[in-house]
């Protein structure tokens, strides 16, 4: 997969990740990308080294807080001692999501959003801000054009989509800020399944999630 990756998270996003200051939903997408992208793993390691070096130059009285503890699961993917590295499994689902959604994209439950579009919301820790979900778009279908009230990070798990910014394939990350408006169209042959984190839940998912939680009661 790694050879096909052409879209990486912004440096600023990786920097937040190396400092461990990302919202949980955002960290989930970045960790999943880092698990399959050695280039970004190297970049995060480089930032961490710089962070440690800077920290070492500070006088003790300047230190209001302990050094940032980097807890990104994907940073552990390089650790040969770790028995279960965070990898996108053969079933395409990032390892740490398997306990939430199961091991197979074809066997999990999906809620219809609109024509040719389904979603599966992923619960975050209580109090965590943001929104995390899987999104499945059938071949050739498009999402309604939407802009973003905040940041949005999308990692492709299967198939691809194309929008004004290019074509995004498995392992690629679309790292969008609030100014971007786009209309993604899924690959006409394979469709697209992706993991999407956003600062605020898009309005098109409100009704679906509401129906699901009503059904769960
Ligand atoms: Zn990368």
mmCIF file of C-alpha atoms and ligand atoms in Angstrom:
data_model
loop_
_atom_site.group_PDB
_atom_site.id
_atom_site.type_symbol
_atom_site.label_atom_id
_atom_site.label_comp_id
_atom_site.label_asym_id
_atom_site.label_seq_id
_atom_site.Cartn_x
_atom_site.Cartn_y
_atom_site.Cartn_z
ATOM 1 C CA UNK A 1 0.000 0.000 0.000
ATOM 2 C CA UNK A 2 2.769 2.369 0.940
ATOM 3 C CA UNK A 3 3.861 2.911 -2.672
ATOM 4 C CA UNK A 4 0.427 4.228 -3.579
ATOM 5 C CA UNK A 5 0.332 6.875 -0.847
ATOM 6 C CA UNK A 6 0.589 10.352 -2.344
ATOM 7 C CA UNK A 7 -1.430 12.472 0.112
ATOM 8 C CA UNK A 8 -0.027 12.937 3.631
ATOM 9 C CA UNK A 9 -1.264 14.961 6.619
ATOM 10 C CA UNK A 10 -0.040 18.561 6.871
ATOM 11 C CA UNK A 11 3.159 19.155 8.813
ATOM 12 C CA UNK A 12 1.158 21.145 11.381
ATOM 13 C CA UNK A 13 -1.127 18.152 11.940
ATOM 14 C CA UNK A 14 1.854 15.825 12.405
ATOM 15 C CA UNK A 15 3.386 18.337 14.786
ATOM 16 C CA UNK A 16 0.262 18.244 16.993
ATOM 17 C CA UNK A 17 0.519 14.479 16.840
ATOM 18 C CA UNK A 18 4.163 14.472 17.917
ATOM 19 C CA UNK A 19 3.213 16.708 20.838
ATOM 20 C CA UNK A 20 0.327 14.407 21.750
ATOM 21 C CA UNK A 21 -2.115 17.319 21.649
ATOM 22 C CA UNK A 22 -4.588 16.084 19.070
ATOM 23 C CA UNK A 23 -8.263 15.503 19.679
ATOM 24 C CA UNK A 24 -9.026 11.790 19.897
ATOM 25 C CA UNK A 25 -10.873 11.558 16.549
ATOM 26 C CA UNK A 26 -7.996 13.248 14.757
ATOM 27 C CA UNK A 27 -5.436 11.025 16.497
ATOM 28 C CA UNK A 28 -7.311 7.925 15.338
ATOM 29 C CA UNK A 29 -6.954 8.911 11.684
ATOM 30 C CA UNK A 30 -3.334 9.996 12.011
ATOM 31 C CA UNK A 31 -2.380 6.834 13.912
ATOM 32 C CA UNK A 32 -3.959 4.765 11.149
ATOM 33 C CA UNK A 33 -1.983 6.658 8.512
ATOM 34 C CA UNK A 34 1.292 6.418 10.453
ATOM 35 C CA UNK A 35 0.826 2.669 10.680
ATOM 36 C CA UNK A 36 1.165 2.431 6.896
ATOM 37 C CA UNK A 37 3.386 5.452 6.076
ATOM 38 C CA UNK A 38 7.077 5.204 6.974
ATOM 39 C CA UNK A 39 7.675 8.699 5.580
ATOM 40 C CA UNK A 40 5.352 10.324 8.119
ATOM 41 C CA UNK A 41 6.586 8.058 10.927
ATOM 42 C CA UNK A 42 10.110 9.317 10.238
ATOM 43 C CA UNK A 43 8.847 12.912 10.227
ATOM 44 C CA UNK A 44 7.093 12.453 13.587
ATOM 45 C CA UNK A 45 10.240 10.887 15.088
ATOM 46 C CA UNK A 46 12.274 13.842 13.819
ATOM 47 C CA UNK A 47 9.834 16.291 15.451
ATOM 48 C CA UNK A 48 9.929 14.358 18.697
ATOM 49 C CA UNK A 49 13.741 14.545 18.759
ATOM 50 C CA UNK A 50 13.623 18.304 18.185
ATOM 51 C CA UNK A 51 11.020 18.607 20.943
ATOM 52 C CA UNK A 52 13.231 16.711 23.377
ATOM 53 C CA UNK A 53 16.298 18.775 22.389
ATOM 54 C CA UNK A 54 14.393 22.029 22.938
ATOM 55 C CA UNK A 55 13.119 20.779 26.246
ATOM 56 C CA UNK A 56 16.646 19.947 27.372
ATOM 57 C CA UNK A 57 17.782 23.565 26.763
ATOM 58 C CA UNK A 58 15.156 25.028 29.114
ATOM 59 C CA UNK A 59 16.116 26.099 32.595
ATOM 60 C CA UNK A 60 14.251 24.163 35.295
ATOM 61 C CA UNK A 61 12.357 27.285 36.446
ATOM 62 C CA UNK A 62 10.907 27.662 32.923
ATOM 63 C CA UNK A 63 9.275 24.294 33.155
ATOM 64 C CA UNK A 64 5.673 24.730 34.071
ATOM 65 C CA UNK A 65 4.696 21.282 32.911
ATOM 66 C CA UNK A 66 6.338 17.940 32.261
ATOM 67 C CA UNK A 67 7.491 17.217 28.695
ATOM 68 C CA UNK A 68 4.777 16.223 26.282
ATOM 69 C CA UNK A 69 4.188 12.556 26.516
ATOM 70 C CA UNK A 70 3.706 11.133 23.101
ATOM 71 C CA UNK A 71 1.176 8.426 23.282
ATOM 72 C CA UNK A 72 0.336 7.904 19.672
ATOM 73 C CA UNK A 73 -0.294 4.240 19.165
ATOM 74 C CA UNK A 74 1.230 4.322 15.697
ATOM 75 C CA UNK A 75 4.522 5.619 17.032
ATOM 76 C CA UNK A 76 4.674 2.243 18.706
ATOM 77 C CA UNK A 77 4.284 0.476 15.393
ATOM 78 C CA UNK A 78 8.047 0.587 14.906
ATOM 79 C CA UNK A 79 8.706 -1.075 18.210
ATOM 80 C CA UNK A 80 9.830 -4.615 17.381
ATOM 81 C CA UNK A 81 9.059 -5.738 20.937
ATOM 82 C CA UNK A 82 5.408 -4.930 20.552
ATOM 83 C CA UNK A 83 3.483 -8.084 19.764
ATOM 84 C CA UNK A 84 0.595 -6.442 17.946
ATOM 85 C CA UNK A 85 1.847 -3.576 15.834
ATOM 86 C CA UNK A 86 -0.775 -1.069 14.766
ATOM 87 C CA UNK A 87 -1.243 -2.016 11.150
ATOM 88 C CA UNK A 88 -4.075 -1.854 8.708
ATOM 89 C CA UNK A 89 -4.981 -5.504 8.753
ATOM 90 C CA UNK A 90 -5.694 -7.698 5.777
ATOM 91 C CA UNK A 91 -9.325 -6.826 6.481
ATOM 92 C CA UNK A 92 -8.371 -3.153 5.898
ATOM 93 C CA UNK A 93 -9.606 -1.961 9.281
ATOM 94 C CA UNK A 94 -6.975 -0.292 11.477
ATOM 95 C CA UNK A 95 -6.079 -2.729 14.249
ATOM 96 C CA UNK A 96 -7.240 -0.548 17.129
ATOM 97 C CA UNK A 97 -10.690 -0.140 15.550
ATOM 98 C CA UNK A 98 -11.307 -3.868 15.229
ATOM 99 C CA UNK A 99 -12.666 -4.020 18.783
ATOM 100 C CA UNK A 100 -15.224 -1.284 17.913
ATOM 101 C CA UNK A 101 -16.396 -2.328 14.463
ATOM 102 C CA UNK A 102 -15.167 -5.892 13.937
ATOM 103 C CA UNK A 103 -12.459 -7.206 11.648
ATOM 104 C CA UNK A 104 -14.182 -6.945 8.278
ATOM 105 C CA UNK A 105 -15.606 -3.997 6.346
ATOM 106 C CA UNK A 106 -17.963 -6.357 4.518
ATOM 107 C CA UNK A 107 -19.529 -7.805 7.657
ATOM 108 C CA UNK A 108 -20.115 -4.723 9.802
ATOM 109 C CA UNK A 109 -23.390 -2.806 10.089
ATOM 110 C CA UNK A 110 -23.929 0.317 8.004
ATOM 111 C CA UNK A 111 -26.568 3.038 8.334
ATOM 112 C CA UNK A 112 -27.861 4.619 5.114
ATOM 113 C CA UNK A 113 -27.159 8.363 4.781
ATOM 114 C CA UNK A 114 -28.523 8.962 1.311
ATOM 115 C CA UNK A 115 -28.318 7.495 -2.167
ATOM 116 C CA UNK A 116 -25.266 5.217 -2.329
ATOM 117 C CA UNK A 117 -23.801 6.484 0.957
ATOM 118 C CA UNK A 118 -23.627 4.660 4.308
ATOM 119 C CA UNK A 119 -21.961 5.418 7.596
ATOM 120 C CA UNK A 120 -20.961 3.734 10.841
ATOM 121 C CA UNK A 121 -20.382 6.138 13.730
ATOM 122 C CA UNK A 122 -17.564 5.271 16.153
ATOM 123 C CA UNK A 123 -18.007 6.221 19.798
ATOM 124 C CA UNK A 124 -15.305 8.439 21.293
ATOM 125 C CA UNK A 125 -14.364 8.643 24.971
ATOM 126 C CA UNK A 126 -16.919 10.506 27.113
ATOM 127 C CA UNK A 127 -16.339 14.241 26.765
ATOM 128 C CA UNK A 128 -14.061 13.951 23.710
ATOM 129 C CA UNK A 129 -14.844 16.579 21.101
ATOM 130 C CA UNK A 130 -15.158 15.851 17.412
ATOM 131 C CA UNK A 131 -16.724 13.119 15.342
ATOM 132 C CA UNK A 132 -15.285 9.826 14.089
ATOM 133 C CA UNK A 133 -16.965 7.507 11.607
ATOM 134 C CA UNK A 134 -16.524 5.119 8.729
ATOM 135 C CA UNK A 135 -18.086 6.150 5.469
ATOM 136 C CA UNK A 136 -18.947 3.878 2.542
ATOM 137 C CA UNK A 137 -19.804 5.287 -0.874
ATOM 138 C CA UNK A 138 -20.925 3.022 -3.704
ATOM 139 C CA UNK A 139 -19.104 3.083 -7.066
ATOM 140 C CA UNK A 140 -19.602 6.369 -8.869
ATOM 141 C CA UNK A 141 -21.761 7.920 -6.144
ATOM 142 C CA UNK A 142 -20.950 11.349 -4.826
ATOM 143 C CA UNK A 143 -21.294 13.051 -1.509
ATOM 144 C CA UNK A 144 -23.233 16.299 -1.529
ATOM 145 C CA UNK A 145 -20.908 19.282 -1.803
ATOM 146 C CA UNK A 146 -20.106 20.348 1.722
ATOM 147 C CA UNK A 147 -17.845 22.745 3.497
ATOM 148 C CA UNK A 148 -16.408 22.272 6.938
ATOM 149 C CA UNK A 149 -17.188 24.166 10.094
ATOM 150 C CA UNK A 150 -13.730 23.018 11.309
ATOM 151 C CA UNK A 151 -10.971 20.590 10.411
ATOM 152 C CA UNK A 152 -11.682 17.288 8.685
ATOM 153 C CA UNK A 153 -9.292 14.363 8.248
ATOM 154 C CA UNK A 154 -10.102 11.406 6.007
ATOM 155 C CA UNK A 155 -8.102 8.215 5.525
ATOM 156 C CA UNK A 156 -8.957 5.918 2.630
ATOM 157 C CA UNK A 157 -9.316 2.241 3.566
ATOM 158 C CA UNK A 158 -10.620 0.765 0.318
ATOM 159 C CA UNK A 159 -11.219 2.013 -3.240
ATOM 160 C CA UNK A 160 -10.685 5.692 -3.915
ATOM 161 C CA UNK A 161 -12.387 9.021 -4.402
ATOM 162 C CA UNK A 162 -11.665 12.067 -6.504
ATOM 163 C CA UNK A 163 -12.458 15.678 -5.729
ATOM 164 C CA UNK A 164 -11.151 19.141 -6.553
ATOM 165 C CA UNK A 165 -7.900 18.289 -4.722
ATOM 166 C CA UNK A 166 -7.056 15.064 -6.567
ATOM 167 C CA UNK A 167 -7.552 11.315 -6.236
ATOM 168 C CA UNK A 168 -7.208 9.703 -2.796
ATOM 169 C CA UNK A 169 -6.323 5.996 -2.558
ATOM 170 C CA UNK A 170 -5.807 3.520 0.316
ATOM 171 C CA UNK A 171 -3.492 4.997 2.940
ATOM 172 C CA UNK A 172 -3.910 8.564 1.643
ATOM 173 C CA UNK A 173 -5.086 11.268 4.023
ATOM 174 C CA UNK A 174 -7.133 14.314 3.047
ATOM 175 C CA UNK A 175 -6.265 16.961 5.626
ATOM 176 C CA UNK A 176 -8.796 19.752 5.136
ATOM 177 C CA UNK A 177 -9.363 22.945 7.010
ATOM 178 C CA UNK A 178 -12.478 25.023 7.395
ATOM 179 C CA UNK A 179 -12.060 26.920 4.122
ATOM 180 C CA UNK A 180 -12.218 23.897 1.841
ATOM 181 C CA UNK A 181 -15.405 23.131 -0.034
ATOM 182 C CA UNK A 182 -15.437 19.884 -1.968
ATOM 183 C CA UNK A 183 -17.584 17.311 -3.709
ATOM 184 C CA UNK A 184 -15.950 13.877 -3.513
ATOM 185 C CA UNK A 185 -16.932 11.237 -6.096
ATOM 186 C CA UNK A 186 -16.201 7.570 -5.358
ATOM 187 C CA UNK A 187 -14.229 5.431 -7.810
ATOM 188 C CA UNK A 188 -16.640 4.214 -10.530
ATOM 189 C CA UNK A 189 -15.251 0.667 -10.228
ATOM 190 C CA UNK A 190 -14.507 0.076 -6.535
ATOM 191 C CA UNK A 191 -16.390 2.785 -4.657
ATOM 192 C CA UNK A 192 -14.742 4.103 -1.509
ATOM 193 C CA UNK A 193 -14.608 3.278 2.186
ATOM 194 C CA UNK A 194 -12.864 5.730 4.463
ATOM 195 C CA UNK A 195 -12.306 6.667 8.091
ATOM 196 C CA UNK A 196 -13.309 10.254 8.689
ATOM 197 C CA UNK A 197 -12.658 12.513 11.663
ATOM 198 C CA UNK A 198 -14.093 15.998 11.892
ATOM 199 C CA UNK A 199 -14.097 18.759 14.429
ATOM 200 C CA UNK A 200 -17.896 19.033 14.250
ATOM 201 C CA UNK A 201 -20.357 16.443 13.052
ATOM 202 C CA UNK A 202 -21.525 17.209 9.500
ATOM 203 C CA UNK A 203 -25.237 17.973 9.404
ATOM 204 C CA UNK A 204 -25.907 15.129 6.953
ATOM 205 C CA UNK A 205 -25.009 12.624 9.702
ATOM 206 C CA UNK A 206 -27.180 14.106 12.460
ATOM 207 C CA UNK A 207 -30.408 12.444 11.344
ATOM 208 C CA UNK A 208 -28.734 9.050 10.795
ATOM 209 C CA UNK A 209 -27.050 8.978 14.185
ATOM 210 C CA UNK A 210 -30.250 10.119 15.854
ATOM 211 C CA UNK A 211 -32.215 7.286 14.195
ATOM 212 C CA UNK A 212 -29.611 4.744 15.269
ATOM 213 C CA UNK A 213 -29.549 5.858 18.898
ATOM 214 C CA UNK A 214 -33.376 5.848 18.955
ATOM 215 C CA UNK A 215 -33.272 2.299 17.545
ATOM 216 C CA UNK A 216 -30.745 1.246 20.188
ATOM 217 C CA UNK A 217 -33.046 2.297 22.979
HETATM 218 ZN ZN1 LIG B 1 2.365 9.902 5.296
#
